[in-house]
Tab-separated table of C-alpha atoms in Angstrom:
chain	number	residue	atom	x	y	z
A	1	MET	CA	-97.301	-128.484	-246.335
A	2	LYS	CA	-98.279	-125.243	-245.231
A	3	LYS	CA	-96.849	-125.618	-242.078
A	4	ARG	CA	-93.570	-126.421	-243.709
A	5	ASN	CA	-93.317	-123.483	-245.925
A	6	LYS	CA	-93.501	-121.228	-242.886
A	7	PHE	CA	-90.889	-122.958	-241.400
A	8	LYS	CA	-88.560	-122.770	-244.425
A	9	HIS	CA	-89.687	-118.930	-244.479
A	10	SER	CA	-88.751	-118.673	-240.736
A	11	LEU	CA	-85.753	-120.215	-241.073
A	12	TYR	CA	-84.879	-117.903	-244.408
A	13	LEU	CA	-85.770	-115.073	-242.274
A	14	ILE	CA	-83.660	-115.814	-239.344
A	15	MET	CA	-80.837	-116.043	-241.739
A	16	ALA	CA	-81.651	-112.821	-243.112
A	17	LEU	CA	-81.771	-111.594	-239.607
A	18	ALA	CA	-78.320	-112.725	-238.824
A	19	MET	CA	-76.683	-111.709	-241.914
A	20	LEU	CA	-77.844	-108.037	-241.506
A	21	LEU	CA	-76.869	-108.148	-237.968
A	22	TYR	CA	-73.408	-109.261	-238.954
A	23	ALA	CA	-73.096	-106.693	-241.758
A	24	ILE	CA	-74.451	-103.694	-240.191
A	25	PRO	CA	-71.094	-102.654	-238.381
A	26	LYS	CA	-69.126	-103.497	-241.155
A	27	LEU	CA	-70.807	-101.233	-243.679
A	28	SER	CA	-69.526	-97.998	-243.906
A	29	LEU	CA	-72.616	-95.934	-243.394
A	30	ALA	CA	-70.851	-92.769	-242.332
A	31	GLY	CA	-68.739	-90.130	-244.051
A	32	GLY	CA	-71.093	-88.495	-246.532
A	33	PRO	CA	-71.899	-89.879	-250.048
A	34	SER	CA	-69.561	-91.993	-251.673
A	35	TRP	CA	-69.583	-95.451	-253.548
A	36	VAL	CA	-68.957	-97.087	-250.483
A	37	PHE	CA	-71.897	-95.372	-248.543
A	38	GLY	CA	-74.368	-96.043	-251.460
A	39	PHE	CA	-73.505	-99.622	-251.524
A	40	GLY	CA	-74.494	-99.771	-247.913
A	41	VAL	CA	-77.596	-97.942	-248.274
A	42	VAL	CA	-78.705	-100.562	-251.007
A	43	TRP	CA	-77.593	-103.530	-249.400
A	44	SER	CA	-79.106	-102.673	-246.349
A	45	VAL	CA	-82.581	-101.513	-248.671
A	46	PHE	CA	-82.348	-105.262	-249.853
A	47	ALA	CA	-82.004	-107.098	-246.773
A	48	PHE	CA	-84.998	-104.958	-244.986
A	49	LEU	CA	-87.058	-106.039	-248.363
A	50	VAL	CA	-86.117	-109.701	-247.809
A	51	ILE	CA	-86.789	-109.621	-244.410
A	52	ALA	CA	-90.417	-107.640	-244.826
A	53	ALA	CA	-90.904	-110.415	-247.612
A	54	HIS	CA	-90.756	-113.070	-245.358
A	55	LEU	CA	-92.515	-111.581	-242.348
A	56	HIS	CA	-95.247	-111.021	-244.782
A	57	PHE	CA	-95.388	-114.987	-245.659
A	58	ILE	CA	-95.388	-116.046	-242.182
A	59	ILE	CA	-97.839	-113.667	-240.945
A	60	GLY	CA	-100.146	-114.557	-243.702
A	61	VAL	CA	-101.422	-111.273	-244.338
A	62	ASP	CA	-102.943	-111.986	-247.762
A	63	GLU	CA	-104.024	-115.821	-246.827
A	64	GLU	CA	-107.714	-114.726	-248.306
A	65	LYS	CA	-106.067	-113.699	-251.535
A	66	GLN	CA	-103.927	-116.725	-251.592
A	67	LYS	CA	-107.200	-118.849	-251.224
A	68	ARG	CA	-108.796	-117.037	-254.573
A	69	LEU	CA	-105.629	-117.412	-256.291
A	70	GLU	CA	-105.545	-121.023	-255.806
A	71	ALA	CA	-109.481	-121.280	-256.941
A	72	VAL	CA	-108.524	-119.430	-260.008
A	73	ARG	CA	-105.522	-121.571	-260.715
A	74	LYS	CA	-107.810	-124.888	-260.137
A	75	GLU	CA	-110.612	-123.523	-262.513
A	76	LYS	CA	-107.939	-122.862	-264.943
A	77	ILE	CA	-106.157	-126.435	-264.974
A	78	ALA	CA	-110.024	-127.811	-265.356
A	79	ALA	CA	-110.495	-125.444	-268.383
A	80	TRP	CA	-107.304	-126.508	-270.258
A	81	GLY	CA	-108.227	-130.098	-269.304
A	82	ARG	CA	-111.755	-129.589	-271.037
A	83	TRP	CA	-110.122	-127.497	-273.814
A	84	TYR	CA	-107.911	-130.749	-274.201
A	85	GLU	CA	-110.372	-133.162	-274.535
A	86	GLU	CA	-112.555	-131.360	-276.872
A	87	LYS	CA	-109.414	-131.182	-279.069
A	88	ARG	CA	-108.672	-134.799	-278.774
A	89	VAL	CA	-112.443	-135.480	-279.501
A	90	VAL	CA	-112.568	-133.243	-282.606
A	91	GLN	CA	-109.393	-135.023	-283.958
A	92	LYS	CA	-110.705	-138.540	-283.623
């Protein structure tokens, strides 16, 4: 499952890079402050954020944090199961 996720994020990263490379020549980032310039800057920033997010996932910078979160999630599910069982026993 993890390898499939990395493939998916790699594909999205390539698509975002291709979109950015296609759009950069068409964006008007010259001519001083204007609405067109502002749009070009904001669009570029969002594109770079998307690329950075996918790179962050692919590189696996927070792999240890992800393992800890998974352990917490499993414990939370187990606690809900115990709580549900207690409620069921009390209602009988």
